[in-house]
PDB file of C-alpha atoms in Angstrom:
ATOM      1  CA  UNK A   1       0.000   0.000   0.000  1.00  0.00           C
ATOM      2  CA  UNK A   2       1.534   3.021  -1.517  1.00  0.00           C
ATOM      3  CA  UNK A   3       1.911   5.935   1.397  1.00  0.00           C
ATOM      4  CA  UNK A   4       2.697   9.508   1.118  1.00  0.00           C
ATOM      5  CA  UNK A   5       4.259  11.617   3.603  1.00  0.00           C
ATOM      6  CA  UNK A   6       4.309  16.005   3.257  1.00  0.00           C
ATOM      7  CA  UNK A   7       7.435  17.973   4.950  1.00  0.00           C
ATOM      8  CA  UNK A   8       8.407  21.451   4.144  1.00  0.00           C
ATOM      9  CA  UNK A   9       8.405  24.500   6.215  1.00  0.00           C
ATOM     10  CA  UNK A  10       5.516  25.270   8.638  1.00  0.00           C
ATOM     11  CA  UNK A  11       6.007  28.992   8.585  1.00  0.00           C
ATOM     12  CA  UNK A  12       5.976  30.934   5.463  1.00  0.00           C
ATOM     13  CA  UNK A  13       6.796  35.008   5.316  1.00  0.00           C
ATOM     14  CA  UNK A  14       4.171  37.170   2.964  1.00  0.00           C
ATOM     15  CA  UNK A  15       5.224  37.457  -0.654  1.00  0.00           C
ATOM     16  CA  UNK A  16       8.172  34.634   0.148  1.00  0.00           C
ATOM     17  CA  UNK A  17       7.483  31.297  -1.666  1.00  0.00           C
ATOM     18  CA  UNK A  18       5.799  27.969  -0.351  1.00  0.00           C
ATOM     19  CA  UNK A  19       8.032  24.722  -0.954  1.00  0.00           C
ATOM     20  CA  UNK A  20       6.356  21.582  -0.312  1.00  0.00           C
ATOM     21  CA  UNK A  21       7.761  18.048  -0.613  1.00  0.00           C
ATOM     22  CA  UNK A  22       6.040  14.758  -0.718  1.00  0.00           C
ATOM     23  CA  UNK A  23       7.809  11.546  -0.250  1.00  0.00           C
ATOM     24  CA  UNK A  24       6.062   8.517  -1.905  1.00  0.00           C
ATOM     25  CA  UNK A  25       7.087   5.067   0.100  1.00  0.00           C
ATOM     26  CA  UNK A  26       6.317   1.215  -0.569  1.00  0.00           C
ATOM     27  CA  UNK A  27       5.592   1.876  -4.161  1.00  0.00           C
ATOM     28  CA  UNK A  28       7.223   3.820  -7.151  1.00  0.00           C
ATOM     29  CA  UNK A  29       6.736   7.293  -8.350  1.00  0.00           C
ATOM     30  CA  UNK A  30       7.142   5.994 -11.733  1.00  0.00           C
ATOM     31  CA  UNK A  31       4.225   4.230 -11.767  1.00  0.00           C
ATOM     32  CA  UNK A  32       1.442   4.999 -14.240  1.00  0.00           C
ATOM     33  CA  UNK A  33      -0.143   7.751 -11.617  1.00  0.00           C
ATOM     34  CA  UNK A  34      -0.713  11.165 -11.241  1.00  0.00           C
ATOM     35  CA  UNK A  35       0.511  13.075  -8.370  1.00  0.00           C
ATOM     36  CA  UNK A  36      -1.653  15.920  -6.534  1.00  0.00           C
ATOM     37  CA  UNK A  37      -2.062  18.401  -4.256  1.00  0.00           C
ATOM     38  CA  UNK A  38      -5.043  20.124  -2.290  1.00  0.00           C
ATOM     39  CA  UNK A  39      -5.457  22.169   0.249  1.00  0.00           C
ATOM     40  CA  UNK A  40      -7.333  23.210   3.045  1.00  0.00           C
ATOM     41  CA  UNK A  41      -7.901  26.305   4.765  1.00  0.00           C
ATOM     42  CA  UNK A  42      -8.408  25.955   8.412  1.00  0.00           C
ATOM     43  CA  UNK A  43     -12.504  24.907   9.102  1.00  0.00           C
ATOM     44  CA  UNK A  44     -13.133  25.133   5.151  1.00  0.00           C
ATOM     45  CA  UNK A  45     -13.200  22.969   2.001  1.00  0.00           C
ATOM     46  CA  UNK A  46     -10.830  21.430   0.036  1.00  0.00           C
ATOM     47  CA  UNK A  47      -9.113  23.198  -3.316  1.00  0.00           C
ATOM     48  CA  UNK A  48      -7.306  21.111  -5.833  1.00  0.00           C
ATOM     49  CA  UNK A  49      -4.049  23.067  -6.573  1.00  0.00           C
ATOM     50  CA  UNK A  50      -2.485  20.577  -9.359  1.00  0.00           C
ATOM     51  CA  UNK A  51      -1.064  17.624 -10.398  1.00  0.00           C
ATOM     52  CA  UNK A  52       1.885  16.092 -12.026  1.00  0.00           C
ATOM     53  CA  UNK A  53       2.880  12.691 -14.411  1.00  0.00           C
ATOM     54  CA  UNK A  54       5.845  11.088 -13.619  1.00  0.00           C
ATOM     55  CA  UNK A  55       7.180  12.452 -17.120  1.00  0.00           C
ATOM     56  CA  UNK A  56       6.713  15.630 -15.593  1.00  0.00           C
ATOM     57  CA  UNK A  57       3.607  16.594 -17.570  1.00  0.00           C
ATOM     58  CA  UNK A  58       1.630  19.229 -15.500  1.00  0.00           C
ATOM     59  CA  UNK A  59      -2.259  20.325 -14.808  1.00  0.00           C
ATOM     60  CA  UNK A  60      -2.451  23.399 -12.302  1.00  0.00           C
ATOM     61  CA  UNK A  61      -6.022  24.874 -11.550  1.00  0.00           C
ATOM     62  CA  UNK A  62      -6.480  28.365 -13.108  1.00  0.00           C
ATOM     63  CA  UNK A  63      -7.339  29.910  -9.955  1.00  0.00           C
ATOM     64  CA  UNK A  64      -3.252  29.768  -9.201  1.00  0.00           C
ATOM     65  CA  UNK A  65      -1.831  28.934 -12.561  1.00  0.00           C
ATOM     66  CA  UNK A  66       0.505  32.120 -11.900  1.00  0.00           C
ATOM     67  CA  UNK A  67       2.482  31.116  -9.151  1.00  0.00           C
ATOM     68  CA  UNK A  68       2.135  27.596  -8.943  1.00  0.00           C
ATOM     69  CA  UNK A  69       4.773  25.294 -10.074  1.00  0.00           C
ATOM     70  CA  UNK A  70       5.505  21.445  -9.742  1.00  0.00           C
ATOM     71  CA  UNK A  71       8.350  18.995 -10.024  1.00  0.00           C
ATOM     72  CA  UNK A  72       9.381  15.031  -9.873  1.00  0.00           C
ATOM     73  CA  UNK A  73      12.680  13.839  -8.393  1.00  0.00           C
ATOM     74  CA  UNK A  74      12.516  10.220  -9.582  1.00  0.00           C
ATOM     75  CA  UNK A  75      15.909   9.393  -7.918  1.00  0.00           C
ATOM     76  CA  UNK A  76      14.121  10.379  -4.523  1.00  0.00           C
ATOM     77  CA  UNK A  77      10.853   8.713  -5.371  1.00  0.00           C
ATOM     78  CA  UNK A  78       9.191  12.493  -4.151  1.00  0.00           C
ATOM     79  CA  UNK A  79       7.428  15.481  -5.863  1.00  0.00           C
ATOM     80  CA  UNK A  80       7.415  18.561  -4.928  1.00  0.00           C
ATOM     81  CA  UNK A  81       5.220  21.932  -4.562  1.00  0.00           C
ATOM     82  CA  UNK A  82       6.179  25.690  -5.003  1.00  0.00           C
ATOM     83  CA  UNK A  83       3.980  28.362  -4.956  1.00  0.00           C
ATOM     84  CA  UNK A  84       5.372  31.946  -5.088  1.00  0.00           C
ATOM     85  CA  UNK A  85       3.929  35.089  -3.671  1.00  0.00           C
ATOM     86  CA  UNK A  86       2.144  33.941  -0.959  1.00  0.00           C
ATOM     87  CA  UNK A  87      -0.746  36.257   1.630  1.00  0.00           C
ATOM     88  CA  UNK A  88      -2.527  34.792   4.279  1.00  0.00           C
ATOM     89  CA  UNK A  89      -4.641  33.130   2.284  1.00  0.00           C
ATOM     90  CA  UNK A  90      -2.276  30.825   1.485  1.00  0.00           C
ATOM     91  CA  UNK A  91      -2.709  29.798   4.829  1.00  0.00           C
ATOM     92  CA  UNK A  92      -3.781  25.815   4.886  1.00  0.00           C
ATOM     93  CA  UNK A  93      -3.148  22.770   5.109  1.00  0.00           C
ATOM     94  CA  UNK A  94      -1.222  20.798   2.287  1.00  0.00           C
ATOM     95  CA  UNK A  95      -2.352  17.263   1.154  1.00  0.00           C
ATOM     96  CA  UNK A  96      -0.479  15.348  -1.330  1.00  0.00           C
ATOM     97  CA  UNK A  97      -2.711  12.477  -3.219  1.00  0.00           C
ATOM     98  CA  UNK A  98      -2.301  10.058  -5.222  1.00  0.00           C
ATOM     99  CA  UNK A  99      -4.518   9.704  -9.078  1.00  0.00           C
ATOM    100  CA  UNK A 100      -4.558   5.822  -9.482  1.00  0.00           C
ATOM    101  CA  UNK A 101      -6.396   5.683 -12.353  1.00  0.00           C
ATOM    102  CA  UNK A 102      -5.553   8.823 -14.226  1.00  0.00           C
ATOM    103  CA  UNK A 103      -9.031   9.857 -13.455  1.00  0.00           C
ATOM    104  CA  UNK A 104      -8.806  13.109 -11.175  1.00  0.00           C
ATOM    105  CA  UNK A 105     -10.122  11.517  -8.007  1.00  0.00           C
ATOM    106  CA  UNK A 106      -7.868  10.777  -5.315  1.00  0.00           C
ATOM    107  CA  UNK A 107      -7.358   7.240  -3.491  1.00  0.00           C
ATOM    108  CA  UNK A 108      -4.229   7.643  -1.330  1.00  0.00           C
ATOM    109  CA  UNK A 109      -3.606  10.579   0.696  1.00  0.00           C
ATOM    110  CA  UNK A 110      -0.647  12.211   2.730  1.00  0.00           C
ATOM    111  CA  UNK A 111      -1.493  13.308   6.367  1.00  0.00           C
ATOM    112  CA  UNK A 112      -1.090  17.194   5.629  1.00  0.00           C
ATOM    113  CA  UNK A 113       1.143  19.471   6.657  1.00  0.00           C
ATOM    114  CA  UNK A 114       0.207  22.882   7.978  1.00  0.00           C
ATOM    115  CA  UNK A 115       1.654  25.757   6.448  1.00  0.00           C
ATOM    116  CA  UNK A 116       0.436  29.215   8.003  1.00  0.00           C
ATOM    117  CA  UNK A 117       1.839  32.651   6.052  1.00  0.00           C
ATOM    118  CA  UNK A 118       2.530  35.230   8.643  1.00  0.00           C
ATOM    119  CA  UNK A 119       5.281  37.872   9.207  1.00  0.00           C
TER     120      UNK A 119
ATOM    121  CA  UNK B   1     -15.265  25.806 -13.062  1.00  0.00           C
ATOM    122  CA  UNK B   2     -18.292  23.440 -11.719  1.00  0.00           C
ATOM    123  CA  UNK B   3     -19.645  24.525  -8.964  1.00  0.00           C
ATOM    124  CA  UNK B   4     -20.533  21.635  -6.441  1.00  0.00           C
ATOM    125  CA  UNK B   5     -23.327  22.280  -4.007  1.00  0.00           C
ATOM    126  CA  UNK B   6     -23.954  20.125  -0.657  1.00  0.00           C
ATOM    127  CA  UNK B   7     -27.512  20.995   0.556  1.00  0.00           C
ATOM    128  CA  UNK B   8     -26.677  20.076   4.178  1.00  0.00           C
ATOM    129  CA  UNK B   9     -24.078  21.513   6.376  1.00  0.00           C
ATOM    130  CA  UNK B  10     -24.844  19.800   8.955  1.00  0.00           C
ATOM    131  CA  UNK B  11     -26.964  16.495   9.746  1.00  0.00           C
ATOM    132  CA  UNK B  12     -28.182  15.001  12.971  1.00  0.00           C
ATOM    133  CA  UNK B  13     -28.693  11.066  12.966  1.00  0.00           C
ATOM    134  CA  UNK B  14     -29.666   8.849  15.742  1.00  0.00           C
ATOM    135  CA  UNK B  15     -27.309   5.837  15.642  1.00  0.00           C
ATOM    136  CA  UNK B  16     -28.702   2.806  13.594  1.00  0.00           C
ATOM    137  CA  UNK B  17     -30.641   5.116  11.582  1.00  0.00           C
ATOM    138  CA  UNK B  18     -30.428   6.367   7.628  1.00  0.00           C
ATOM    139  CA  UNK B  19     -28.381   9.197   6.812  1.00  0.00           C
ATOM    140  CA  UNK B  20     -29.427  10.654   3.230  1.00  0.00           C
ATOM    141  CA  UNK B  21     -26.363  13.186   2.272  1.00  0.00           C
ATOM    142  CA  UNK B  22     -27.317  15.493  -1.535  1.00  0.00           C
ATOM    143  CA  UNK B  23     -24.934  17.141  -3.564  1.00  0.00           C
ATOM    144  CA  UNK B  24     -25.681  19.216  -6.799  1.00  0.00           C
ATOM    145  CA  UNK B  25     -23.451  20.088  -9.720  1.00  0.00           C
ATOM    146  CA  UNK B  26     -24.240  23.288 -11.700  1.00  0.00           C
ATOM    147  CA  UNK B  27     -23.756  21.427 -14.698  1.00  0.00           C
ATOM    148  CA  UNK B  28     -23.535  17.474 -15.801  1.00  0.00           C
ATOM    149  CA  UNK B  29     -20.325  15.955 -14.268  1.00  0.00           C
ATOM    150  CA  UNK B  30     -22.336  12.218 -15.761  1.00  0.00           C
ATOM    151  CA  UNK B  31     -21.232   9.661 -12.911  1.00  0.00           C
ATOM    152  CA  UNK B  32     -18.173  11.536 -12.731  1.00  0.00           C
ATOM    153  CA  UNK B  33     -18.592  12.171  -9.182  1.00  0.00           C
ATOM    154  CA  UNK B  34     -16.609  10.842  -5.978  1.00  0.00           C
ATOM    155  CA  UNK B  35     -17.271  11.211  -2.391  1.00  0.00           C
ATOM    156  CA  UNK B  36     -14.805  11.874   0.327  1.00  0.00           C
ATOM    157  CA  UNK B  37     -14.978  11.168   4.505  1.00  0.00           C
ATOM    158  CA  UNK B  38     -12.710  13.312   6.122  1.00  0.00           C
ATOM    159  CA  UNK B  39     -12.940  12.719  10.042  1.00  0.00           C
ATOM    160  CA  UNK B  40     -11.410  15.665  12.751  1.00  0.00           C
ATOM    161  CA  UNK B  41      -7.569  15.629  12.502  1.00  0.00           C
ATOM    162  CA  UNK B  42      -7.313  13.517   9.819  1.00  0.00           C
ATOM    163  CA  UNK B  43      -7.103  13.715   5.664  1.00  0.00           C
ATOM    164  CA  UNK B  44     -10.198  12.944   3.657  1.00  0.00           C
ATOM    165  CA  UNK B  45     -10.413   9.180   2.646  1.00  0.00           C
ATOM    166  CA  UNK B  46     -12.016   8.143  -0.829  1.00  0.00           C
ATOM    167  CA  UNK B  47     -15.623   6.140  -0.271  1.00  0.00           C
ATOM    168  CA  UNK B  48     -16.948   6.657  -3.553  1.00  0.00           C
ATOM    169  CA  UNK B  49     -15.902   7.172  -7.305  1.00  0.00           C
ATOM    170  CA  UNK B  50     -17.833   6.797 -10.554  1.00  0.00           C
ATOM    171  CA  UNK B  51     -20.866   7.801  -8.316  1.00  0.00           C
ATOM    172  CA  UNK B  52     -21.749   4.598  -7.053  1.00  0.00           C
ATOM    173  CA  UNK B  53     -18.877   2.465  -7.025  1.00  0.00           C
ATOM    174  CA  UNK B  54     -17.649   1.786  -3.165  1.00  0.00           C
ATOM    175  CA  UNK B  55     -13.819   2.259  -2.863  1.00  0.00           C
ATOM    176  CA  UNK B  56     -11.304  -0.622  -1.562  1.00  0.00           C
ATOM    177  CA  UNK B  57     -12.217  -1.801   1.608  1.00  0.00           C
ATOM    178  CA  UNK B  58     -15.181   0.782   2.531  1.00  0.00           C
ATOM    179  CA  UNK B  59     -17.794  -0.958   4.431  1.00  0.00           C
ATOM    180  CA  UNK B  60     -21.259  -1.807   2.904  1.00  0.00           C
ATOM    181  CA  UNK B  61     -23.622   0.836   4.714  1.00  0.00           C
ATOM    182  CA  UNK B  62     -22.387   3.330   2.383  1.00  0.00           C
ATOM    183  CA  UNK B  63     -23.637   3.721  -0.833  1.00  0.00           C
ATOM    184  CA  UNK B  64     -23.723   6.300  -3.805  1.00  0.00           C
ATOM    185  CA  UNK B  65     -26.672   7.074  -6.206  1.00  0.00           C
ATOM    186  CA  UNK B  66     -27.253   9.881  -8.557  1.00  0.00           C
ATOM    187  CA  UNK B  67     -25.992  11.063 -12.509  1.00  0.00           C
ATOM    188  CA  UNK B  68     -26.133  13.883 -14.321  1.00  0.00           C
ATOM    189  CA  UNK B  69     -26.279  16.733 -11.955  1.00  0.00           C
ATOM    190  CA  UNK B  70     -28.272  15.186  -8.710  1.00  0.00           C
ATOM    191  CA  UNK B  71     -26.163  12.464  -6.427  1.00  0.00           C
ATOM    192  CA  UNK B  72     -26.874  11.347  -3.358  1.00  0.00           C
ATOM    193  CA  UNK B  73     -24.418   9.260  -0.373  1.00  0.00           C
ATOM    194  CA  UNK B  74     -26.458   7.546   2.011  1.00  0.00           C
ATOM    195  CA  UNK B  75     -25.127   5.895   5.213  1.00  0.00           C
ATOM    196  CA  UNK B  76     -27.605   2.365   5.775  1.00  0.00           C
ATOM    197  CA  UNK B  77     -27.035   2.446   9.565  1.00  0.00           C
ATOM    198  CA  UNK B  78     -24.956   5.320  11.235  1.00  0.00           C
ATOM    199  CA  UNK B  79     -22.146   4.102  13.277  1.00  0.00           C
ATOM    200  CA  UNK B  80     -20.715   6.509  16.033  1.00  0.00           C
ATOM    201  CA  UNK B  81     -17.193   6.038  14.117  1.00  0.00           C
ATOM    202  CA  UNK B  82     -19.039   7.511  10.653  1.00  0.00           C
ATOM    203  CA  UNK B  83     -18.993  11.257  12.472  1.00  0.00           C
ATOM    204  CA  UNK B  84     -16.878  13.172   9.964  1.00  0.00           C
ATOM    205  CA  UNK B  85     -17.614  15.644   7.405  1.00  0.00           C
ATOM    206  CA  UNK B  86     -18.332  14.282   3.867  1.00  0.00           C
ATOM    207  CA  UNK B  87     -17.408  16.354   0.687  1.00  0.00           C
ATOM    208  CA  UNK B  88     -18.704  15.565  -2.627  1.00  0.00           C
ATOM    209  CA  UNK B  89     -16.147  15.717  -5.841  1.00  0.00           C
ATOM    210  CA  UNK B  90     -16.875  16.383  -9.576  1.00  0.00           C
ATOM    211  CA  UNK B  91     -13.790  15.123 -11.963  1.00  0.00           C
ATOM    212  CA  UNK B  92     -15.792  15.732 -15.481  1.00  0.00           C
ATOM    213  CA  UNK B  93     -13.910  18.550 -16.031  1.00  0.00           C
ATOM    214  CA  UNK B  94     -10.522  20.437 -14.861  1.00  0.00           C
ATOM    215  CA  UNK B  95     -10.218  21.742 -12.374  1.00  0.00           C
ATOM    216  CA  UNK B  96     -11.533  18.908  -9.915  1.00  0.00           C
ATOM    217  CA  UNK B  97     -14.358  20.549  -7.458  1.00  0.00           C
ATOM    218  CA  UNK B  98     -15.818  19.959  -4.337  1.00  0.00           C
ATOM    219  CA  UNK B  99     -18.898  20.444  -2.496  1.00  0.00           C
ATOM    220  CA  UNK B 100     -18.203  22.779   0.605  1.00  0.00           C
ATOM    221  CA  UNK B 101     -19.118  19.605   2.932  1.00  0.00           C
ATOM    222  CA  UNK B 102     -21.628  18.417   4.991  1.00  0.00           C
ATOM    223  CA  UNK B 103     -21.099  17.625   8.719  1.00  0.00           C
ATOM    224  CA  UNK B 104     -22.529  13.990   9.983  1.00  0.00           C
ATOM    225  CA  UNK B 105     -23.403  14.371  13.715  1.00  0.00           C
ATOM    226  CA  UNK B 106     -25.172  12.037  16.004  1.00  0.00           C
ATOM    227  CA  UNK B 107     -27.944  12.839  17.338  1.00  0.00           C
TER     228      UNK B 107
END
C-alpha cells in the first residue's frame, strides 16, 4: 500500500514562496499515476491546486496557474510543490494524493502538513 | 469551473438510523462524481468514485446514487465512528471541485 508523507516549512513570510515536498514510500513514483495536491484552509473545504505525471507533464487549476509550479525527483521517489507570492490566504493545510487511475479523483492521501503565512 | 453544491451543512442522525447526504453540480459531471470522509484531525479518505462504485475496503452501509447533476451518499445504519464531514467531488472537467461539505453528527 503506496503511502505519502508532506514535509516542508511550517512557517511561510508574505510574498516569500511555499516549498512543499512529498515523499512517496512502498511503491514507485514511476508508476502509471498522477501526483496531486489540495489544500485546506483551516474549518473550510478542500481546493485542488495541481497535479503532475511522472514524465513531468503538468495540470495546475487556473485559480493559481501564476504562481504555482511542480516537479518530480525520480531518484528520490518524491514530488514537490512551489507556490510563489504567498498572503494569508495561502494559509492551509497541504495534502499530497495520489490519481490511481488517471481519473482526477484521489485514493491515497498524505497526512497534511500545515503551512500558516505570517510575518 | 463546476460549482458543487452540498444541501446540508450539517446532519443530525440517531445511531442505527439512515443518513441521506445530496450534492448538486451546476452542470452534468455524468457519474463523474466521488465522495470523500474526512474525520477531525485527519485527511479525507475516498468512499466513492464513478458515483456509485464503493472504494477498496469501505464498508457496505455506504452507498452512492445519482448522474447527471443530482447524487446522493447515504449511510444504511450510522455508526458513532461515521462522524466526519463528507465532501462531494466532480472530476468531469478540470479543475476537480468539491462540495463545501456536509457535517454527519449524532444525534
Amino acid at each position: 500500500q503506496v503511502q505519502l508523507q508532506e514535509s516542508g516549512p511550517g512557517l511561510v513570510k508574505p510574498s516569500g514562496t511555499l516549498s512543499l515536498t512529498c515523499a512517496v514510500s512502498a511503491g514507485s513514483i514511476n508508476n502509471y499515476n498522477w501526483w496531486s495536491w489540495v489544500r485546506q484552509p483551516p474549518g473550510k473545504g478542500l481546493e485542488w491546486i495541481g497535479e503532475i505525471y511522472h514524465t513531468g507533464t503538468t495540470n495546475y487549476n487556473p485559480s493559481l496557474k501564476s504562481r504555482v509550479t511542480m516537479s518530480i525527483d525520480k531518484s528520490n521517489n518524491q514530488f514537490s510543490l512551489n507556490l510563489t507570492s504567498v498572503t494569508a490566504a495561502d494559509t492551509a493545510i497541504y495534502y499530497c494524493a495520489r490519481d490511481l487511475t488517471s481519473s482526477w479523483y484521489l485514493d491515497t492521501w498524505g497526512r497534511g502538513t500545515l503551512v500558516t503565512v505570517s510575518s | 469551473e463546476i460549482v458543487m453544491t452540498q444541501s446540508e451543512a450539517t446532519l443530525s442522525v440517531s445511531p442505527g438510523e439512515r443518513a441521506t447526504l445530496s450534492c448538486r453540480a451546476r452542470q452534468s459531471v455524468i457519474t463523474k462524481l466521488a465522495w470523500y470522509q474526512q474525520k477531525p484531525g485527519q485527511a479525507p479518505r475516498l468512499l466513492i468514485y464513478g458515483a456509485s462504485r464503493r472504494a477498496t475496503g469501505i464498508p457496505g452501509r455506504f452507498s452512492g446514487s445519482g448522474s447527471g447533476t443530482d447524487f446522493t451518499l447515504t449511510i444504511r445504519s450510522l455508526q458513532s465512528e461515521d462522524v466526519a464531514v463528507y465532501y462531494c467531488q466532480q472530476y468531469n472537467d478540470w479543475p476537480p471541485t468539491f462540495g463545501q461539505g456536509t457535517k454527519v453528527e449524532i444525534k
